[in-house]
Coordinates of C-alpha atoms in Angstrom, one line a residue:
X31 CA 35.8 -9.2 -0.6
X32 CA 37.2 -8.4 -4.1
X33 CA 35.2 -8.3 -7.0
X34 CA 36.6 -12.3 -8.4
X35 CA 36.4 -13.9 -5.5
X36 CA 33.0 -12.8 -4.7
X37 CA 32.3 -13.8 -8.0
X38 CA 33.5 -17.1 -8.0
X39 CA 31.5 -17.5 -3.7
X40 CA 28.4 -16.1 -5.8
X41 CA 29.1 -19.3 -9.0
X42 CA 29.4 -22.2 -6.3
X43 CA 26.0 -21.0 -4.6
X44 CA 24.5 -20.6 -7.9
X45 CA 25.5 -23.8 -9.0
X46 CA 24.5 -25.5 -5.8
X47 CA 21.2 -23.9 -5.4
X48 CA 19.8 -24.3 -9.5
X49 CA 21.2 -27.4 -10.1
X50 CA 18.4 -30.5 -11.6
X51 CA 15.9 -26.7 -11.7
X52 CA 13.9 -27.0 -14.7
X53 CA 14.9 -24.7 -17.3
X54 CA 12.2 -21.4 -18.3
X55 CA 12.8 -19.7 -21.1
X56 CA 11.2 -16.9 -23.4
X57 CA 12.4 -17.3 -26.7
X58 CA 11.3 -15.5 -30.1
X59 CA 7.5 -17.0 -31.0
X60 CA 4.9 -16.4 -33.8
X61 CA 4.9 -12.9 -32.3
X62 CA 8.6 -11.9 -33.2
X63 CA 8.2 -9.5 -35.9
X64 CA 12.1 -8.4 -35.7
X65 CA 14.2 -11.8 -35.6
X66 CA 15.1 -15.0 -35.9
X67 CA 13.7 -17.9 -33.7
X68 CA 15.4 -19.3 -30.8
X69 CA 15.2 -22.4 -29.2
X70 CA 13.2 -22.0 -25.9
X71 CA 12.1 -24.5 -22.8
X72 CA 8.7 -24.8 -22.3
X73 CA 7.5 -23.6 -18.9
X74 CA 4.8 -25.4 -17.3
X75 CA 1.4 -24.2 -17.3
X76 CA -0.2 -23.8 -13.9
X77 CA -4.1 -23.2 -13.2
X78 CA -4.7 -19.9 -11.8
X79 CA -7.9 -18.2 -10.2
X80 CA -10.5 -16.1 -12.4
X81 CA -8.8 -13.1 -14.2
X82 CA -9.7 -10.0 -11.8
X83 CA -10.5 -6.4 -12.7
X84 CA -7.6 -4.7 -14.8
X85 CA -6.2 -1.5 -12.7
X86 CA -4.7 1.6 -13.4
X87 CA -0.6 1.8 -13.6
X88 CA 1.0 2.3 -10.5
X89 CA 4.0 3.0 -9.1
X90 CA 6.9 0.9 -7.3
X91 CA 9.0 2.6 -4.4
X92 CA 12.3 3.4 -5.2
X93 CA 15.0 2.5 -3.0
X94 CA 18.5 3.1 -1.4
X95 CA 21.2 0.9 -2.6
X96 CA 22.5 -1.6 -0.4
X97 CA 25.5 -3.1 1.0
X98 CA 24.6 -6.6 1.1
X99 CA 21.3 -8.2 -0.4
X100 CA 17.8 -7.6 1.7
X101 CA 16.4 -10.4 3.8
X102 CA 13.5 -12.1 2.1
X103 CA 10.5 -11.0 3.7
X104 CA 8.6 -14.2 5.0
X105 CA 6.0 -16.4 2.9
X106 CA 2.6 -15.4 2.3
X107 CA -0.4 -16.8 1.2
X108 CA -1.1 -16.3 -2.8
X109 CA -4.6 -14.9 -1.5
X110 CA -3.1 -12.0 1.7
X111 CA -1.6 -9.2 0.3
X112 CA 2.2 -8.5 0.6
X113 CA 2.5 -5.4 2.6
X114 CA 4.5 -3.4 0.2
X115 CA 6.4 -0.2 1.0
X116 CA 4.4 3.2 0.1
X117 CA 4.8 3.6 -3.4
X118 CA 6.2 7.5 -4.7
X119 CA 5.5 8.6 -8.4
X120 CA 7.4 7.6 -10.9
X121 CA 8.4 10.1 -13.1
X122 CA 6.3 10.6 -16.4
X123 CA 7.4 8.9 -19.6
X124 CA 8.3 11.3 -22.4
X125 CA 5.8 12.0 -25.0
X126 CA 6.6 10.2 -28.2
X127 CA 7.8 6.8 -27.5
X128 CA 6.3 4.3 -29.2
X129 CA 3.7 1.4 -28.9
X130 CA 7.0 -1.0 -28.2
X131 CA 9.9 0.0 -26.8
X132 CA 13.3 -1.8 -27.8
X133 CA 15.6 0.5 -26.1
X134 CA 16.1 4.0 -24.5
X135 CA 18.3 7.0 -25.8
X136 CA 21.9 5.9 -27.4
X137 CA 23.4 9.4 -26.2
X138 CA 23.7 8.8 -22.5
X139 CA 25.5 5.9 -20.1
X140 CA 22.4 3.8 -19.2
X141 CA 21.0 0.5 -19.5
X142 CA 18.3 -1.6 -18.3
X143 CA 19.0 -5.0 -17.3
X144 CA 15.4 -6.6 -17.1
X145 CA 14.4 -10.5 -15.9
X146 CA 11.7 -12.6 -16.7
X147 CA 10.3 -13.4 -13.1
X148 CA 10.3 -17.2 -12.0
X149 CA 12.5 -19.3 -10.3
X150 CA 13.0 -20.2 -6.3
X151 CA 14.1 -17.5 -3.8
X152 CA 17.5 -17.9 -2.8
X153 CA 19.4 -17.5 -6.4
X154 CA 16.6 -14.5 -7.1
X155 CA 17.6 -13.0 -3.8
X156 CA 21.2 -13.6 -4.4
X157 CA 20.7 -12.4 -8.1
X158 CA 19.1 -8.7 -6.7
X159 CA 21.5 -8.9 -3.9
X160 CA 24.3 -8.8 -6.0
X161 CA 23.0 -5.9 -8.6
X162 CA 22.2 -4.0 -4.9
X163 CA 25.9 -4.4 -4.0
X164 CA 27.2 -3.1 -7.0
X165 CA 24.6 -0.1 -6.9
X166 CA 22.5 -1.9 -10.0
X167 CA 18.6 -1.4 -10.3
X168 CA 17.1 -4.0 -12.5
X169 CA 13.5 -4.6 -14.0
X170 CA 11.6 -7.4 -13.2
X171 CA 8.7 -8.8 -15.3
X172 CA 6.8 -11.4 -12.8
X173 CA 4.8 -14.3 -14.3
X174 CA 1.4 -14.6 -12.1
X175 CA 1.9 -18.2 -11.2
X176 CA 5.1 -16.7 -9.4
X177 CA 4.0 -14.5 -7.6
X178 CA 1.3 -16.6 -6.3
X179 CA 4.0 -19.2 -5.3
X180 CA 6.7 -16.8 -3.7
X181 CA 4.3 -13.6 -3.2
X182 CA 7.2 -12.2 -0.7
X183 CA 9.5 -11.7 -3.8
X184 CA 7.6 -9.2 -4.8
X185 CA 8.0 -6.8 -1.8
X186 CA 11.6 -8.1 -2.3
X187 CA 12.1 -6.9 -5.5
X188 CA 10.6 -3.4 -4.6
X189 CA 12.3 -2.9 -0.9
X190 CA 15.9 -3.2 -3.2
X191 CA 14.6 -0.4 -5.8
X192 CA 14.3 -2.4 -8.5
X193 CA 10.7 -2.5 -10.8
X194 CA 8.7 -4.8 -11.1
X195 CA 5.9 -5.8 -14.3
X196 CA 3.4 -8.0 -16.1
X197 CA 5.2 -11.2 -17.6
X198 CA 1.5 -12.8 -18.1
X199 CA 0.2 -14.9 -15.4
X200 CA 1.1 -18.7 -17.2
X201 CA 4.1 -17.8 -19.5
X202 CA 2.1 -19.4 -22.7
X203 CA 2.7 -18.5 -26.4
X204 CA 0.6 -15.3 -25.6
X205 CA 0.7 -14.1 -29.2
X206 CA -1.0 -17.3 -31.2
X207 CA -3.5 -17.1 -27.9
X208 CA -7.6 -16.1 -28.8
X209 CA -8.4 -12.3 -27.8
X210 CA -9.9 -13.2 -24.6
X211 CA -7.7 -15.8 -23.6
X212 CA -4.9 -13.5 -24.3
X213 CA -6.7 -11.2 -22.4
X214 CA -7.1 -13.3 -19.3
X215 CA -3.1 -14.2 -19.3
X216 CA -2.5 -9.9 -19.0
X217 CA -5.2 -9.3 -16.4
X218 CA -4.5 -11.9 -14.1
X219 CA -1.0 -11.4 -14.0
X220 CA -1.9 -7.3 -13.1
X221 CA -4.5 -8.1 -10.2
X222 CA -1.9 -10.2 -8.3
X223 CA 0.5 -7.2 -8.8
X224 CA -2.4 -5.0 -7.7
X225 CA -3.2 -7.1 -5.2
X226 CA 0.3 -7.5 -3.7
X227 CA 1.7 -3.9 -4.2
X228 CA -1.0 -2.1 -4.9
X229 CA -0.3 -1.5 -8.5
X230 CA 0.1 -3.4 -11.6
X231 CA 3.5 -1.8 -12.5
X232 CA 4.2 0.0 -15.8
X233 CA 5.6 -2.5 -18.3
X234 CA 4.1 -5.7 -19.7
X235 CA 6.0 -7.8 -22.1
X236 CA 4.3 -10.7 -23.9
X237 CA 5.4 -14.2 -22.6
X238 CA 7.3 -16.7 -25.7
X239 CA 7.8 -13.6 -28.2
X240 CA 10.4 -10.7 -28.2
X241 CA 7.5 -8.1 -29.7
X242 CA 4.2 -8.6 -29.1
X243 CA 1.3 -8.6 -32.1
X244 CA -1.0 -5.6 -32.5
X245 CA -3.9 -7.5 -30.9
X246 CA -1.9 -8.3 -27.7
X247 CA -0.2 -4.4 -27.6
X248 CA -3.8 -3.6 -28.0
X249 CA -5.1 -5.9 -25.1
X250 CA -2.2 -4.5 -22.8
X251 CA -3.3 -0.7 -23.5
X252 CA -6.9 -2.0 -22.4
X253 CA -5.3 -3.3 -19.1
X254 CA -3.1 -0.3 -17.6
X255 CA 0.0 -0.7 -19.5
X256 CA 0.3 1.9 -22.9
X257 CA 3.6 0.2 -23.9
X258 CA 4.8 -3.2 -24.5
X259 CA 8.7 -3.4 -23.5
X260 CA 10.4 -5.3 -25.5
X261 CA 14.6 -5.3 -26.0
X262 CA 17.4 -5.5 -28.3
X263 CA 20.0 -7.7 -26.7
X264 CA 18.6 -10.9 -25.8
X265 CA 21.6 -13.0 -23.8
X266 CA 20.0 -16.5 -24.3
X267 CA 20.4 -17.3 -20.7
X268 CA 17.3 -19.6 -20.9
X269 CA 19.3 -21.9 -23.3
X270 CA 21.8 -22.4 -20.0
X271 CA 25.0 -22.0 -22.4
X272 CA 27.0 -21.7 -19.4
X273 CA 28.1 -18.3 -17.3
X274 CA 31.1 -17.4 -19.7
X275 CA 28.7 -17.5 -22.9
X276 CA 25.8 -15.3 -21.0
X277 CA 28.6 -12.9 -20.5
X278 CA 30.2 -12.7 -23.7
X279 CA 26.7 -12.3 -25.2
X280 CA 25.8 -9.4 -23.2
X281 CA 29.0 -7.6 -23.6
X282 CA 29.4 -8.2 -26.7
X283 CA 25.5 -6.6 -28.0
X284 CA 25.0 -3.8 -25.2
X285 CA 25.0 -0.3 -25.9
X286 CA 24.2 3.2 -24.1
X287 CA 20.3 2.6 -24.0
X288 CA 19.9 -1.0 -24.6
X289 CA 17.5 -3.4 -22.5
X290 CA 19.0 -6.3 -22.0
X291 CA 16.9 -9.4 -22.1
X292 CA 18.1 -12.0 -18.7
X293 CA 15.8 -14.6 -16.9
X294 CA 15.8 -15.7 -13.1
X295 CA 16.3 -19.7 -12.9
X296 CA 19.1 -20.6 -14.2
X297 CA 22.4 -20.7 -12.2
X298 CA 24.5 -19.5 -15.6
X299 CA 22.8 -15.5 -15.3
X300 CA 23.7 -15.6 -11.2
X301 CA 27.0 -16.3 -11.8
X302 CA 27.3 -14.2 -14.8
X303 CA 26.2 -10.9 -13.2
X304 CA 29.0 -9.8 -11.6
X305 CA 31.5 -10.0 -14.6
X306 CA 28.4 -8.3 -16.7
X307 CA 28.2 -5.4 -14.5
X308 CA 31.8 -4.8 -14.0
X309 CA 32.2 -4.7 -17.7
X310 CA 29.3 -2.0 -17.7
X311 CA 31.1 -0.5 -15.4
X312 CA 34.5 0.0 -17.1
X313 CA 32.8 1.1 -20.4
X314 CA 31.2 3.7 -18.5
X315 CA 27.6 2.4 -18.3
X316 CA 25.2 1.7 -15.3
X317 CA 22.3 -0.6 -14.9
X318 CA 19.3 1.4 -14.1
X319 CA 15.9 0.6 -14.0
X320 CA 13.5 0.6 -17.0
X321 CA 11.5 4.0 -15.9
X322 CA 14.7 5.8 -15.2
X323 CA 16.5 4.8 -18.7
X324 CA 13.9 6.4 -20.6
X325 CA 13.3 9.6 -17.8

């Protein structure tokens, strides 16, 4: 199948299967020391169980690229653990980067495309199925009430290769949020990782705010993750400007090193991800995963 008509096969589904979704968005907030404000849709906050104990970083697998996306793996209760693959090292971070990370090193051909976890499981596997198929790892940062309601997308993010991190577990305005309440949104979010994969992943990144305060990149070095990942091309998806404009907006900001800032829900990113990574790929750049931009 060539690359356009698989494109415009991958913008019907999208279209079909987001359409009426309720938009989820994670625009600038009180905590966005470096930019403007951006309009944002609210996502609806969800009760979730008592925070659990905060965990050591761990490490998911890396895999193979594939042909055609992964099957889902079948639905699991919030409370049984996801049998995830055996997780290998990931290689260590270099010393020196700092407390927030905006992007990786401008002299090579990488960048990270990374998603704000939520939304239902057929566009997300189409989404990751899609990055497999043109040999694209991606990081994914999973709000909590997510992965309690679809706790088999977390095995599938990890079976494709991809990463997978702390989004805080209700996707509030984290960074106007009391210590301990602020608290509670990090650690919940890392025990279901912990309890689905085994490890909390290596990257947090505050919910409604590009950069996160000093008291939440403090809260997050308490919990397992020593630096908040934050990005400097931000493609408004969440606003649902349409496919074209998510494209055009990526394009147009990206750069050796950049992360990219993209969201799952919203049909416009699906059917903007092929053109996006085939204009990566004729500039010369590939979409790797947080870990291995900066390694």
């Amino acid at each position: 199948m060539t690359f356009l008509h698989r494109r415009t096969v991958l913008r019907a589904a999208a279209g079909g299967a987001l359409a009426g979704a309720a938009a989820v968005g994670c625009g600038p907030s009180g905590g966005d020391t470096g930019g403007a404000r951006a309009a944002a849709d609210p996502s609806v906050p969800a009760t979730g169980p008592p925070p659990g104990p905060s965990t050591a970083a761990a490490s998911p697998k890396r895999g193979k690229a594939s042909r055609r996306p992964a099957p889902s793996s079948p639905a699991a209760s919030p409370s049984s653990p996801v049998k995830a693959s055996p997780a290998l090292s990931l290689a260590p971070l270099p010393p020196g980067l700092p407390a927030q990370i905006e992007h990786g090193p401008r002299t090579g051909k990488a960048v990270a495309l990374t998603f704000h976890g939520q939304g239902e499981p057929k566009p997300v596997t189409e989404l990751l199925g899609e990055a497999e198929r043109a040999g694209a790892r991606v990081t994914v940062l999973a709000v909590g009430t997510w992965l309690d309601a679809q706790p088999q997308l977390a095995r599938r993010v990890l079976d494709g290769g991809h990463e997978l991190g702390n989004h805080t577990m209700h996707h509030l305005d984290i960074c106007t949020m009391p210590a301990a309440a602020a608290s509670a949104e990090i650690t919940q979010c890392a025990e279901r990782l912990r309890r689905l994969t085994g490890g909390i992943g290596r990257w947090f990144r505050p919910s409604r705010a590009r950069r996160a305060t000093e008291q939440v990149a403090r809260l997050a070095r308490e919990a397992g993750y020593p630096h908040v990942l934050s990005y400097d091309v931000d493609s408004l998806d969440f606003t649902d400007p349409g496919p074209e404009a998510v494209r055009r907006a990526v394009l147009g900001a990206v750069r050796p090193g950049s992360v990219v800032s993209l969201h799952f829900g919203h049909a416009g990113t699906v059917a903007a991800l092929p053109a996006i990574l085939d204009g990566l790929h004729r500039r010369g750049l590939r979409a790797v995963t947080t870990t291995e931009l900066l390694t």
